[in-house]
Coordinates of C-alpha atoms in Angstrom, one line a residue:
X204 CA -28.9 -30.2 -10.2
X205 CA -26.8 -32.9 -11.1
X206 CA -23.6 -30.5 -11.7
X207 CA -24.2 -29.0 -8.7
X208 CA -23.7 -32.0 -6.4
X209 CA -21.3 -33.2 -8.2
X210 CA -19.4 -30.3 -7.5
X211 CA -20.0 -30.3 -4.0
X212 CA -19.2 -33.9 -4.0
X213 CA -15.9 -33.0 -5.5
X214 CA -14.9 -29.8 -3.0
X215 CA -15.7 -32.4 -0.6
X216 CA -13.3 -35.5 -1.2
X217 CA -10.8 -32.2 -1.9
X218 CA -11.3 -30.7 1.6
X219 CA -11.1 -34.0 3.0
X220 CA -8.1 -35.3 1.3
X221 CA -6.0 -31.2 2.6
X222 CA -6.6 -32.9 6.0
X223 CA -5.4 -36.7 6.0
X224 CA -2.3 -35.9 7.0
X225 CA -1.9 -40.3 6.8
X226 CA -2.3 -39.8 3.2
X227 CA 1.0 -40.0 1.5
X228 CA 1.9 -37.2 -0.3
X229 CA 2.7 -38.3 -3.9
X230 CA -0.9 -40.3 -3.4
X231 CA -2.6 -37.1 -2.3
X232 CA -1.1 -35.2 -5.3
X233 CA -2.4 -37.2 -7.6
X234 CA -5.6 -37.6 -6.2
X235 CA -5.6 -33.4 -6.3
X236 CA -4.7 -33.7 -9.5
X237 CA -7.4 -36.0 -10.4
X238 CA -10.3 -33.8 -8.8
X239 CA -8.8 -30.4 -10.6
X240 CA -9.2 -32.0 -13.8
X241 CA -13.5 -34.2 -12.8
X242 CA -13.6 -29.9 -11.8
X243 CA -12.7 -29.2 -15.1
X244 CA -14.7 -31.5 -17.3
X245 CA -17.5 -31.3 -14.7
X246 CA -17.9 -27.6 -14.1
X247 CA -17.7 -26.1 -17.9
X248 CA -18.0 -22.0 -18.6
X249 CA -20.6 -20.1 -16.1
X250 CA -22.3 -17.6 -17.0
X251 CA -21.0 -14.4 -16.5
X252 CA -22.2 -12.7 -13.2
X253 CA -22.6 -9.1 -13.6
X254 CA -24.1 -9.1 -9.6
X255 CA -19.8 -9.8 -8.7
X256 CA -18.2 -7.0 -7.2
X257 CA -14.6 -6.8 -6.3
X258 CA -13.6 -7.0 -2.8
X259 CA -11.5 -6.7 -0.4
X260 CA -10.3 -10.2 1.3
X261 CA -7.2 -10.8 4.0
X262 CA -3.5 -11.4 2.3
X263 CA -3.2 -15.5 1.3
X264 CA -0.7 -15.8 5.1
X265 CA -1.2 -13.3 7.1
X266 CA 1.5 -14.4 10.1
X267 CA 4.1 -14.7 7.5
X268 CA 7.6 -14.0 8.7
X269 CA 11.0 -13.0 7.6
X270 CA 12.7 -15.7 6.5
X271 CA 9.7 -18.2 6.3
X272 CA 9.4 -18.8 2.6
X273 CA 7.1 -20.9 1.2
X274 CA 5.3 -21.4 5.2
X275 CA 2.9 -24.1 4.6
X276 CA 1.2 -23.9 7.9
X277 CA 0.2 -20.6 7.0
X278 CA -2.7 -22.1 4.2
X279 CA -4.1 -24.5 1.6
X280 CA -2.6 -22.8 -0.7
X281 CA 0.6 -22.9 0.6
X282 CA 1.0 -26.6 0.8
X283 CA -0.5 -27.5 -2.7
X284 CA 1.8 -25.3 -4.1
X285 CA 4.9 -26.6 -2.4
X286 CA 3.5 -30.9 -3.2
X287 CA 3.1 -29.6 -7.1
X288 CA 7.1 -28.0 -6.3
X289 CA 7.9 -31.6 -5.6
X290 CA 5.9 -34.1 -7.7
X291 CA 6.1 -31.6 -10.6
X292 CA 9.1 -31.4 -12.9
X293 CA 10.0 -28.5 -14.9
X294 CA 9.9 -28.4 -18.2
X295 CA 12.2 -25.7 -20.2
X296 CA 12.6 -23.7 -23.7
X297 CA 15.4 -22.2 -25.2
X298 CA 13.4 -19.3 -27.1
X299 CA 16.7 -18.5 -29.0
X300 CA 16.1 -21.4 -31.0
X301 CA 12.5 -22.1 -30.9
X302 CA 11.5 -23.0 -34.6
X303 CA 8.5 -21.2 -34.3
X304 CA 7.7 -17.5 -33.5
X305 CA 3.9 -18.8 -32.6
X306 CA 5.0 -21.2 -30.2
X307 CA 6.8 -18.2 -28.2
X308 CA 4.1 -16.1 -28.3
X309 CA 1.6 -18.7 -26.5
X310 CA 4.3 -19.2 -24.3
X311 CA 5.1 -16.1 -23.2
X312 CA 1.3 -14.7 -23.8
X313 CA 0.2 -17.0 -21.3
X314 CA 3.0 -16.9 -19.0
X315 CA 2.8 -12.7 -18.0
X316 CA -1.2 -12.6 -17.6
X317 CA -3.0 -10.6 -16.1
X318 CA -2.4 -8.2 -18.7
X319 CA -4.2 -4.6 -19.0
X320 CA -5.4 -3.7 -21.9
X321 CA -4.9 -0.3 -24.1
X322 CA -7.8 0.3 -26.1
X323 CA -5.7 2.7 -28.6
X324 CA -7.7 5.3 -31.4
X325 CA -5.8 7.2 -33.4
X326 CA -6.8 8.8 -36.9
X327 CA -5.0 8.0 -39.7
X328 CA -3.0 11.5 -41.9
X329 CA -6.4 11.8 -43.7
X330 CA -8.6 11.5 -40.8
X331 CA -9.2 8.0 -41.0
X332 CA -10.6 6.8 -37.5
X333 CA -8.9 3.4 -36.0
X334 CA -9.7 1.6 -32.5
X335 CA -8.0 -1.2 -31.7
X336 CA -6.9 -3.2 -28.0
X337 CA -3.5 -3.9 -27.5
X338 CA -2.1 -6.1 -24.4
X339 CA 1.8 -5.2 -24.8
X340 CA 1.4 -1.9 -22.6
X341 CA 2.0 -0.7 -19.2
X342 CA 2.7 2.6 -17.1
X343 CA 6.7 3.3 -17.7
X344 CA 6.4 6.7 -15.5
X345 CA 4.7 8.9 -12.9
X346 CA 8.0 11.6 -13.5
X347 CA 7.4 12.5 -16.7
X348 CA 4.1 10.8 -16.8
X349 CA 5.2 7.9 -19.4
X350 CA 2.8 4.9 -20.8
X351 CA 3.7 2.2 -23.4
X352 CA 2.2 0.3 -25.9
X353 CA 4.1 -2.4 -28.7
X354 CA 3.6 -3.4 -31.5
X355 CA 4.4 -6.8 -33.6
X356 CA 5.3 -6.4 -36.6
X357 CA 3.0 -8.9 -39.4
X358 CA 4.8 -10.0 -42.4
X359 CA 1.0 -8.6 -44.6
X360 CA 1.5 -5.7 -42.8
X361 CA 2.0 -3.7 -40.1
X362 CA -0.7 -2.2 -37.2
X363 CA -2.7 0.2 -38.7
X364 CA -2.7 2.0 -35.1
X365 CA 1.0 1.6 -35.1
X366 CA 1.3 3.6 -38.2
X367 CA -1.5 6.5 -37.1
X368 CA 0.7 6.9 -34.2
X369 CA 4.2 7.5 -35.5
X370 CA 2.9 9.9 -38.3
X371 CA 0.8 12.1 -36.6
X372 CA 2.3 11.7 -33.1
X373 CA -0.9 11.6 -31.2
X374 CA -3.3 8.7 -30.0
X375 CA -5.8 8.1 -26.6
X376 CA -5.4 4.8 -24.3
X377 CA -8.8 3.9 -22.7
X378 CA -8.9 1.3 -20.4
X379 CA -11.7 -1.5 -21.0
X380 CA -14.1 -2.0 -18.4
X381 CA -16.7 -5.4 -17.9
X382 CA -19.4 -3.4 -19.2
X383 CA -18.2 -3.6 -23.3
X384 CA -15.3 -6.0 -23.5
X385 CA -17.4 -7.5 -26.7
X386 CA -17.8 -4.5 -28.0
X387 CA -13.7 -3.5 -28.1
X388 CA -12.9 -7.1 -28.7
X389 CA -14.5 -6.6 -31.8
X390 CA -12.6 -4.2 -32.4
X391 CA -9.3 -6.4 -33.1
X392 CA -10.2 -7.9 -36.2
X393 CA -7.5 -7.1 -39.3
X394 CA -10.1 -5.1 -41.1
X395 CA -9.0 -2.8 -44.2
X396 CA -7.3 -0.1 -43.1
X397 CA -10.4 2.0 -44.0
X398 CA -12.5 0.2 -41.5
X399 CA -13.8 2.5 -39.0
X400 CA -13.7 0.3 -35.3
X401 CA -15.7 2.8 -34.1
X402 CA -18.7 1.6 -36.9
X403 CA -18.6 -2.6 -36.0
X404 CA -17.8 -1.5 -31.9
X405 CA -20.6 0.7 -31.3
X406 CA -18.9 2.5 -29.5
X407 CA -19.0 6.5 -28.8
X408 CA -16.6 8.9 -30.0
X409 CA -15.7 11.8 -27.4
X410 CA -13.7 14.9 -28.2
X411 CA -10.4 15.5 -26.7
X412 CA -9.1 18.9 -25.7
X413 CA -5.4 18.6 -26.5
X414 CA -4.8 15.8 -29.2
X415 CA -7.1 14.9 -32.7
X416 CA -7.5 11.4 -31.8
X417 CA -11.6 11.2 -29.9
X418 CA -11.4 8.8 -26.5
X419 CA -14.2 6.4 -25.6
X420 CA -16.9 7.8 -24.1
X421 CA -18.0 4.3 -22.4
X422 CA -14.3 4.1 -20.7
X423 CA -14.2 5.4 -17.3
X424 CA -10.4 6.2 -17.6
X425 CA -8.8 7.9 -21.0
X426 CA -5.5 9.2 -21.4
X427 CA -4.5 11.7 -24.4
X428 CA -1.0 10.8 -25.5
X429 CA 1.5 12.4 -27.8
X430 CA 4.4 10.5 -29.1
X431 CA 7.3 10.7 -26.3
X432 CA 9.6 8.1 -28.6
X433 CA 9.7 5.1 -30.6
X434 CA 12.2 2.1 -31.1
X435 CA 11.9 -0.6 -33.5
X436 CA 13.1 -4.0 -31.8
X437 CA 14.1 -7.3 -33.4
X438 CA 16.8 -10.1 -32.5
X439 CA 20.2 -9.6 -32.1
X440 CA 21.7 -11.7 -34.9
X441 CA 19.4 -9.8 -37.8
X442 CA 18.0 -6.3 -38.7
X443 CA 14.7 -7.0 -38.7
X444 CA 12.6 -5.9 -36.9
X445 CA 9.7 -7.6 -35.5
X446 CA 8.2 -4.9 -32.9
X447 CA 7.8 -1.5 -32.4
X448 CA 7.7 -0.1 -28.7
X449 CA 6.0 2.8 -28.4
X450 CA 6.1 5.4 -25.0
X451 CA 3.5 7.9 -25.3
X452 CA 3.4 10.7 -22.7
X453 CA 0.5 11.8 -21.3
X454 CA -0.8 15.2 -21.5
X455 CA -4.2 15.1 -20.1
X456 CA -6.6 12.0 -18.1
X457 CA -10.3 11.9 -18.3
X458 CA -12.0 9.9 -15.2
X459 CA -15.8 9.2 -14.7
X460 CA -16.2 10.7 -11.5
X461 CA -18.1 7.2 -10.1
X462 CA -14.9 5.7 -11.1
X463 CA -12.9 7.8 -7.8
X464 CA -12.0 6.3 -4.6
X465 CA -13.1 8.7 -1.2
X466 CA -9.7 10.7 -2.0
X467 CA -11.2 11.9 -5.7
X468 CA -7.6 11.1 -7.1
X469 CA -7.2 7.3 -6.9
X470 CA -9.5 5.6 -9.3
X471 CA -11.2 2.7 -7.8
X472 CA -11.0 -0.8 -8.9
X473 CA -13.9 -2.1 -7.6
X474 CA -16.2 0.6 -9.6
X475 CA -13.7 0.8 -12.9
X476 CA -14.2 -3.0 -13.1
X477 CA -11.4 -3.2 -15.9
X478 CA -10.5 -6.6 -17.6
X479 CA -7.3 -8.2 -18.6
X480 CA -5.4 -10.2 -21.0
X481 CA -4.8 -13.8 -20.1
X482 CA -2.9 -16.8 -23.0
X483 CA -5.2 -17.9 -26.6
X484 CA -8.6 -16.3 -26.7
X485 CA -8.6 -16.0 -22.3
X486 CA -9.4 -12.7 -20.4
X487 CA -10.0 -12.0 -16.7
X488 CA -11.8 -9.6 -14.4
X489 CA -11.1 -8.1 -11.1
X490 CA -12.9 -9.5 -7.8
X491 CA -10.4 -10.0 -5.3
X492 CA -7.8 -7.8 -3.6
X493 CA -5.8 -8.0 -0.8
X494 CA -3.0 -5.3 0.3
X495 CA 0.3 -6.5 1.7
X496 CA 2.3 -3.4 4.0
X497 CA 5.3 -2.2 2.6
X498 CA 8.2 -3.6 4.5
X499 CA 10.2 -1.3 6.9
X500 CA 13.7 -1.4 6.9
X501 CA 14.5 0.3 10.4
X502 CA 12.0 -2.6 12.1
X503 CA 13.6 -5.3 10.4
X504 CA 16.9 -5.1 10.2
X505 CA 17.5 -6.9 13.6
X506 CA 15.9 -9.9 11.8
X507 CA 17.8 -9.8 9.4
X508 CA 21.2 -9.5 10.8
X509 CA 19.5 -12.6 13.1
X510 CA 18.4 -14.7 10.3
X511 CA 22.2 -14.0 8.6
X512 CA 24.1 -15.1 10.6
X513 CA 21.4 -18.3 11.6
X514 CA 22.5 -18.8 7.7
X515 CA 26.1 -18.4 8.6
X516 CA 26.1 -21.4 11.2
X517 CA 24.8 -23.5 8.9
X518 CA 27.0 -22.9 6.0

């Protein structure tokens, strides 16, 4: 009860500060920063609410017009963002001279977020199954249908998933949903190559049709893939690879019908309930989404010319 009252007080003061135009920007920024710190210390981690569902919301600035940039008149978020720009200095890292790759990893994985997770199932040449999550993962192309997964090369031993893909040329990629997040996470342990992560996780194998590695029955979306290409990558000044990039040709897609949208082809994010990686030990979920219309150049070119003329006059 006390925590709830404290949180309500913080939010009330926060709203008051935003509405007080008489408060100097620097003072308002300092107060907001302090309130954010208070909120963090008072709230802690809340209980995971399975009832929270994905919902469609309006865009952050529905009235935005061409050339408006960061329009602070349209949202409180834009106002706060502008104050942060004005009052917060930039810190810069030169990654070419960064001594610790661990620092580089910490910086990049906390900046490039949220990252989708490839839950990859493979078999060794001897038939030993392997299951592991990787967040260096993305769609590459729809034609041909390609996805990418990359693997950091450990000085101790290469990733079993990488070795299996390069040797057998086959794998499946499964999308992780909220309901089995912990089961998927446990497979990230650096266990011996002989370990069967399916046993560790308690997840269920489903037979693939075109490749030998099984896919995850609990996953609402799974891709059967064959190796399209691989590329070892290293620092330009050395010949030692640090990462292997794998492109997988998607041969077949399995989607649980309950995860499909009304058109019967698209995946409904509200039903998929995917999780994504953040920095450190962090994960995230999808709770809101908004649509932005694709801008038509035909309808926008006259306004662009007007803005370009104004810019020329000012310069």
